[in-house]
XYZ file of C-alpha atoms in Angstrom:
489
model
C -0.221 -0.031 0.333
C 1.136 3.428 -0.778
C 0.216 4.769 2.365
C 2.949 2.320 4.006
C 5.583 3.474 2.318
C 7.910 6.817 2.567
C 7.969 8.856 -0.060
C 11.269 8.723 -1.299
C 9.984 4.985 -2.038
C 7.536 6.611 -4.336
C 8.133 6.256 -8.151
C 6.240 8.288 -10.782
C 8.520 6.711 -13.848
C 5.475 5.032 -15.495
C 3.353 7.772 -15.547
C 4.080 9.288 -19.319
C 3.064 12.126 -20.405
C 0.390 11.853 -23.294
C 0.488 12.553 -26.641
C -2.406 13.297 -28.975
C -1.369 14.237 -32.475
C -4.544 15.403 -33.447
C -4.425 18.348 -30.348
C -2.881 21.384 -31.823
C -0.774 24.408 -29.866
C -3.441 26.861 -29.926
C -6.363 24.116 -28.799
C -3.854 22.780 -25.669
C -3.114 26.945 -24.723
C -6.921 27.614 -23.962
C -7.799 25.867 -20.655
C -4.272 27.861 -19.583
C -5.750 30.719 -20.947
C -9.041 30.859 -19.073
C -7.063 29.902 -16.012
C -4.700 32.964 -16.679
C -8.529 35.175 -16.745
C -10.206 33.686 -14.944
C -7.165 34.510 -11.959
C -6.851 37.388 -13.093
C -10.068 38.293 -12.889
C -10.126 37.502 -9.433
C -7.223 39.010 -8.337
C -7.997 42.682 -10.149
C -11.340 42.618 -9.896
C -12.845 41.021 -7.167
C -12.517 42.497 -3.490
C -11.213 40.296 -1.022
C -10.244 38.239 -3.853
C -13.096 35.797 -3.047
C -15.315 35.627 -5.786
C -16.169 32.404 -4.343
C -16.153 31.823 -1.157
C -12.714 30.975 0.816
C -12.226 28.296 -2.074
C -12.157 30.686 -5.134
C -8.432 29.205 -6.521
C -9.529 25.851 -5.905
C -12.940 26.678 -8.037
C -11.178 28.202 -10.244
C -8.447 25.540 -10.943
C -11.632 22.972 -11.769
C -12.899 24.988 -13.941
C -9.686 24.838 -15.901
C -10.046 21.406 -15.478
C -13.740 21.218 -16.925
C -12.026 23.926 -19.879
C -9.355 21.413 -19.793
C -12.016 18.665 -20.420
C -13.533 20.105 -22.864
C -11.567 20.277 -25.189
C -10.647 16.825 -24.561
C -13.994 15.778 -25.289
C -13.885 17.630 -28.252
C -11.113 15.853 -29.582
C -11.951 12.514 -29.057
C -10.370 11.562 -25.356
C -11.994 9.335 -23.207
C -13.209 10.261 -19.785
C -11.873 7.014 -18.936
C -8.355 8.002 -19.635
C -9.053 12.001 -17.444
C -10.093 10.523 -14.313
C -7.016 7.339 -14.885
C -4.625 10.449 -15.355
C -6.120 12.427 -12.242
C -6.524 9.308 -10.292
C -2.517 8.480 -10.491
C -1.967 12.633 -9.798
C -3.615 12.517 -6.235
C -2.172 9.043 -5.738
C 1.508 10.723 -6.691
C 0.488 13.204 -3.477
C -0.911 11.089 -1.462
C 2.247 11.273 1.273
C 2.252 14.618 0.721
C -0.608 15.059 1.824
C -0.623 13.099 4.570
C 2.813 14.777 5.726
C 1.099 18.234 5.379
C -1.765 16.980 8.222
C 1.196 15.942 10.262
C 2.495 19.623 9.818
C -0.624 20.894 11.441
C -0.928 19.081 14.047
C 2.946 19.578 14.697
C 2.292 23.074 14.604
C -0.478 23.177 16.934
C 1.635 20.365 19.376
C 4.772 22.080 18.962
C 2.774 25.120 20.614
C 0.470 24.260 23.710
C 3.445 21.715 24.762
C 6.169 25.219 24.568
C 8.280 24.164 22.022
C 7.952 26.918 19.565
C 7.581 29.293 22.349
C 10.762 27.892 23.436
C 12.525 28.385 19.496
C 11.117 32.521 20.068
C 12.720 32.904 24.120
C 16.117 32.495 23.055
C 15.979 33.121 19.831
C 15.179 36.519 20.459
C 18.143 36.427 22.815
C 21.019 36.793 20.382
C 20.122 39.634 18.668
C 21.748 42.932 18.914
C 21.362 45.922 16.237
C 24.947 44.981 14.761
C 24.117 41.274 13.686
C 20.187 41.310 13.774
C 19.279 40.965 9.526
C 22.076 38.408 9.553
C 20.922 36.618 12.971
C 17.885 37.153 11.759
C 18.062 34.620 8.680
C 19.714 32.328 11.116
C 16.873 32.077 13.159
C 14.274 31.866 10.364
C 16.613 29.210 8.640
C 16.704 27.505 12.278
C 12.534 27.305 13.225
C 12.014 26.441 9.352
C 14.137 23.235 9.376
C 13.010 22.067 12.535
C 9.436 22.954 11.421
C 9.272 22.288 7.762
C 7.161 24.995 7.352
C 7.447 28.909 5.725
C 4.658 29.808 6.486
C 4.946 28.744 10.330
C 8.173 30.520 10.809
C 6.958 33.429 9.776
C 3.955 33.817 11.479
C 5.838 32.706 14.856
C 9.397 34.711 15.151
C 9.252 36.307 12.279
C 6.742 39.004 13.741
C 8.476 39.238 16.341
C 11.830 39.963 14.482
C 9.733 42.823 12.076
C 8.445 44.089 15.659
C 11.922 44.475 17.543
C 13.915 45.018 14.157
C 12.053 48.243 13.268
C 12.225 49.567 17.092
C 15.639 49.563 16.430
C 14.883 51.568 13.141
C 15.506 49.240 10.396
C 13.366 49.126 7.691
C 10.211 46.466 7.928
C 11.612 45.792 4.176
C 15.037 44.418 5.003
C 13.533 42.361 8.191
C 11.130 40.399 6.122
C 13.403 40.095 3.712
C 15.740 38.286 5.637
C 12.850 36.218 7.775
C 11.978 35.335 4.081
C 15.810 34.631 2.675
C 16.171 32.398 5.973
C 12.409 31.031 6.326
C 12.655 29.533 2.364
C 15.901 27.996 2.992
C 15.244 25.933 5.641
C 12.033 25.063 4.159
C 13.797 24.030 1.115
C 16.542 21.933 2.956
C 13.664 20.497 5.457
C 12.548 17.030 5.110
C 9.237 17.700 6.766
C 8.379 20.132 3.901
C 5.943 19.526 1.618
C 7.261 21.326 -1.135
C 10.662 19.408 -0.622
C 8.882 16.316 -0.914
C 6.444 17.082 -3.318
C 9.172 18.051 -6.211
C 11.626 15.190 -5.630
C 7.933 12.753 -5.963
C 7.291 15.225 -9.856
C 10.769 14.516 -10.980
C 11.143 10.550 -9.893
C 13.709 10.820 -7.764
C 14.161 10.050 -4.055
C 14.026 12.495 -0.951
C 17.595 12.459 0.579
C 18.619 12.624 -2.940
C 17.073 15.352 -3.882
C 18.498 17.075 -0.402
C 21.773 16.526 -0.776
C 21.567 17.456 -4.914
C 19.525 20.936 -3.535
C 22.719 21.766 -1.559
C 24.880 22.216 -3.825
C 22.798 25.460 -4.961
C 21.179 26.313 -1.979
C 24.611 26.281 0.055
C 26.219 29.075 -2.157
C 23.032 31.321 -2.968
C 22.354 31.286 1.074
C 26.306 32.532 2.044
C 26.112 35.367 -0.496
C 22.412 36.202 0.997
C 24.483 36.225 4.417
C 27.366 38.720 3.478
C 24.527 40.834 1.787
C 22.445 40.991 4.396
C 25.802 41.702 6.882
C 27.094 44.489 4.921
C 23.482 46.095 5.248
C 23.410 45.495 8.881
C 26.845 47.742 8.338
C 25.237 50.106 7.157
C 22.131 51.267 8.869
C 22.095 53.605 11.450
C 19.957 51.587 14.307
C 18.399 53.628 17.055
C 16.939 52.718 19.894
C 18.002 49.442 21.968
C 16.919 46.063 21.188
C 14.705 45.423 24.740
C 13.063 42.741 24.766
C 12.668 42.038 28.033
C 8.784 42.529 28.302
C 8.784 40.422 25.021
C 10.617 37.760 26.980
C 8.376 37.636 30.556
C 5.615 37.447 29.110
C 6.478 34.323 26.702
C 8.566 33.116 30.004
C 5.360 34.633 32.238
C 2.700 32.406 29.801
C 4.880 29.010 28.990
C 7.524 26.936 30.988
C 10.625 27.445 29.669
C 13.492 25.098 29.842
C 16.272 23.770 27.070
C 14.034 20.076 27.473
C 11.609 21.752 25.533
C 13.735 20.930 22.830
C 14.212 17.185 22.614
C 10.944 17.344 20.542
C 12.531 18.721 17.728
C 16.536 16.974 18.442
C 14.821 13.893 18.108
C 12.738 14.391 15.271
C 15.411 15.399 12.665
C 18.252 12.651 14.204
C 15.350 10.465 13.215
C 15.229 12.511 9.497
C 18.892 11.776 9.379
C 18.821 8.359 10.257
C 16.271 8.274 6.910
C 13.285 7.104 9.385
C 10.237 7.297 7.046
C 8.494 11.179 7.157
C 5.300 10.046 8.793
C 6.589 8.114 10.930
C 9.596 11.332 11.698
C 6.326 13.818 12.005
C 4.124 10.902 14.290
C 6.911 10.614 16.599
C 7.300 14.601 17.161
C 3.450 15.043 17.910
C 3.136 12.468 19.924
C 6.222 13.418 22.178
C 5.133 17.268 22.014
C 1.682 16.021 23.985
C 4.093 14.666 27.013
C 5.611 16.725 27.199
C 2.667 19.275 26.663
C 1.282 16.924 30.041
C 4.654 17.722 31.352
C 5.681 20.572 31.512
C 2.202 23.230 30.149
C -0.385 21.557 32.473
C -1.409 25.268 33.330
C -1.095 26.400 29.470
C -3.127 23.709 29.061
C -6.331 23.953 31.564
C -6.466 27.666 30.042
C -7.787 26.083 26.815
C -10.102 22.803 27.940
C -11.642 21.657 31.019
C -9.611 18.620 30.387
C -5.707 18.822 29.088
C -6.524 15.841 27.043
C -8.350 17.497 25.368
C -6.754 20.385 24.550
C -4.512 18.223 23.233
C -6.636 17.134 20.396
C -7.531 20.322 19.827
C -4.344 21.163 19.096
C -4.081 18.669 16.985
C -7.282 19.170 15.224
C -8.363 21.910 15.356
C -7.316 26.373 16.246
C -5.471 26.688 19.381
C -5.195 30.402 20.401
C -2.924 31.015 23.779
C -3.881 34.455 25.111
C -1.637 36.305 26.901
C -1.002 39.784 28.010
C 1.236 41.044 25.340
C -1.389 41.262 22.291
C 1.451 40.886 19.546
C 2.090 37.194 21.234
C -1.104 36.366 21.686
C -1.361 36.110 17.808
C 2.003 34.866 17.313
C 0.991 31.884 19.842
C -1.642 29.987 17.360
C -2.764 27.809 15.242
C -5.169 25.878 13.125
C -3.606 22.573 13.782
C -5.042 19.435 11.054
C -7.927 21.854 10.100
C -5.227 24.893 9.185
C -4.349 22.534 6.351
C -7.334 21.985 4.630
C -7.415 24.850 2.116
C -3.838 23.837 1.277
C -4.832 20.206 0.405
C -8.102 21.256 -1.351
C -5.686 23.496 -3.752
C -3.239 20.420 -3.952
C -6.600 18.529 -4.824
C -8.016 20.834 -7.260
C -4.093 21.359 -9.360
C -4.189 17.203 -9.326
C -7.340 17.435 -11.670
C -6.291 20.096 -13.428
C -3.108 18.774 -14.349
C -4.211 15.305 -14.805
C -6.785 16.345 -17.277
C -4.057 18.511 -19.351
C -2.261 16.200 -19.178
C -4.857 13.022 -20.579
C -6.155 15.687 -23.302
C -2.167 15.638 -24.357
C -2.101 19.340 -23.884
C 0.772 18.648 -21.415
C 2.845 16.841 -24.306
C 2.536 19.308 -27.014
C 3.391 22.621 -24.629
C 6.030 20.623 -23.663
C 7.457 20.439 -27.104
C 6.718 23.520 -28.091
C 9.271 25.096 -25.215
C 11.436 22.295 -25.745
C 11.949 23.078 -29.402
C 14.021 26.244 -28.548
C 16.021 24.713 -25.770
C 18.150 22.252 -27.942
C 21.090 22.354 -24.943
C 21.348 21.534 -21.714
C 21.501 24.711 -20.601
C 17.881 25.579 -22.447
C 16.680 22.878 -21.308
C 17.126 24.658 -17.341
C 16.010 27.640 -18.167
C 13.246 26.527 -19.950
C 12.087 24.549 -16.685
C 13.071 27.782 -14.846
C 10.608 30.041 -17.044
C 8.078 27.752 -16.718
C 7.590 27.553 -13.172
C 8.324 31.582 -13.232
C 5.513 31.717 -15.384
C 3.279 29.532 -13.254
C 3.590 31.235 -9.856
C 2.294 34.574 -12.205
C -0.493 32.263 -13.555
C -1.066 30.266 -11.210
C -0.556 32.155 -8.171
C 0.029 28.587 -5.996
C 3.468 26.801 -5.741
C 2.270 23.608 -6.000
C 1.341 24.445 -9.544
C 4.804 26.144 -10.373
C 6.348 21.698 -9.247
C 3.999 19.711 -10.425
C 3.205 21.059 -14.113
C 6.785 22.017 -14.991
C 7.541 18.522 -13.200
C 5.230 16.480 -15.086
C 6.148 18.834 -18.300
C 9.935 18.374 -18.117
C 10.878 15.125 -16.403
C 10.596 13.214 -20.094
C 12.732 16.073 -21.624
C 15.435 15.217 -18.750
C 15.626 11.887 -19.225
C 16.180 11.870 -23.222
C 19.097 14.575 -21.995
C 20.637 11.574 -20.114
C 19.996 13.755 -16.842
C 19.515 12.458 -13.773
C 16.403 13.677 -12.711
C 17.474 14.975 -9.491
C 18.361 18.143 -11.990
C 14.873 18.707 -12.100
C 13.730 18.231 -8.963
C 16.431 20.462 -7.740
C 15.128 22.992 -10.963
C 11.967 23.263 -10.105
C 12.463 24.130 -5.882
C 15.131 26.794 -6.877
C 12.731 28.112 -9.512
C 9.151 27.212 -7.789
C 9.082 26.850 -4.286
C 10.886 29.825 -3.565
C 9.706 32.724 -6.075
C 6.256 31.410 -5.265
C 6.421 34.724 -2.139
C 7.691 37.253 -4.483
C 4.650 37.373 -6.336
C 1.478 39.633 -4.968
C -0.872 37.636 -5.973
C 0.916 34.146 -5.383
C -0.565 32.465 -2.370
C 2.569 32.691 -0.839
C 3.179 35.754 -1.118
C -0.367 36.772 -0.035
C 0.474 34.956 2.901
C 3.733 36.591 3.704
C 2.772 39.944 3.070
C -0.648 39.996 5.574
C 1.322 37.917 8.259
C 4.768 40.402 7.748
C 2.719 43.253 8.119
C 4.828 44.373 4.384
C 4.248 44.693 1.773
C 5.406 42.625 -0.826
C 6.919 45.342 -2.835
C 8.693 46.240 0.105
C 10.224 43.001 0.816
C 10.875 41.813 -2.587
C 13.949 43.667 -2.938
C 15.792 42.100 -0.256
C 14.326 38.474 -0.382
C 17.762 38.268 -1.322
C 17.274 34.793 -0.949
C 14.561 33.693 -3.260
C 15.842 35.501 -6.144
C 19.527 34.701 -6.725
C 18.150 31.231 -6.287
C 17.493 30.988 -9.987
C 19.833 32.759 -11.447
C 21.999 30.533 -9.634
C 20.817 26.804 -10.960
C 21.112 28.412 -14.342
C 24.903 29.931 -13.329
C 25.374 25.773 -12.153
C 24.075 24.607 -15.644
C 25.805 27.332 -18.121
C 29.079 26.791 -16.143
C 27.733 22.563 -16.618
C 29.208 22.314 -12.436
C 27.738 19.681 -11.084
C 25.451 18.472 -13.380
C 24.217 14.548 -12.563
C 23.884 12.258 -15.479
C 21.587 9.832 -15.796
C 23.041 6.228 -14.475
C 22.458 4.027 -17.668
C 21.513 0.523 -16.821
């Protein structure tokens, strides 16, 4: 059964992009154009961007899928073929969806157990004006690696860092750029991240091979990012002082803060390094955090429910809000649990519908051939992948689509060029995952700007890691540095 496998064990080599000689390029692009128009209308003409309510993007993806199905019917593609491809797509993201649920559970249990507050508590104490920006990158990176979520990182230390840095006179755009750079570095490199699991699944490689190969471009990029922020820190005249005593006191009064809490993330990370199945590692993190909550945070659990056990269940499944005497920290210490992942999971499911139908009718094959006609070289193939990811982040407004669709489109092309699948999975992350936050109407850009209280226009220029990553992957391709070839069997 697939749910018993590690994502790294899921192979999708047998899923071929379907060719349809009867379909022309114009017909192939019709569903994409319709999807673009609907998204554009929702973004620019609908107040609050909720044309059909909270799940507008999901409905639009289904509409795009229906348009693709209509094109398929006109070209005599059987409905059974379309349903079969949708099912294959759903199977390929089953484990990432399970991981998303567990990430939601982790966010809730790590909050009520005091793990995330402890990270904030100890992390804030290493800050000083002279190293504030590079320290922000490092703190965000560490927490994002531990949690596997750039969103959780921004919603925890990100908010606090923006508030503290602004009090020092540091432009909020710089702080947000530092936080986002670190958060997305950690998101890319964490085995707990949904996109880090999704990219190798789409390309046909395993999780740990993907992470190891991705480090070749990611580590140099984060080093350059740290150097840039270190230089920026030296050029800023800060005012005031990093007075975080009130924040620390509030955290200390609300939670029982102790270094013992770091045992849980330490054990989870150790399990991952030992190549334990991600679902097992995450599940262990949830269970241990629940136990630690009973041991260390009984007072906190008592404020959430009459039953400590019920408080833990609520933290895993539904919303949890821990009230403090600081309004900002009260906002910080909240989580949606598994329920908070429903929106993203439904978005992925709907994206699989659109991608599956586009594949079944032969549209992906036709578009791929058109793109590859101008990509005769290896560098051209990498460049086409990058452009596709950037375009889909802007067109489809979601990083998952920017990984899934190019992943499906270019998988066979990389094989035909004799390139190992980790070349594709790395390029998907270098250009798809990290650039999503640079687009205001993308789900990531909208989320980060809202949570951090800084517009995308203000932080985009300072999100050094995010906009430098696609250039790094293209530079390595152009210079033929560490471009792994397929091993012929």
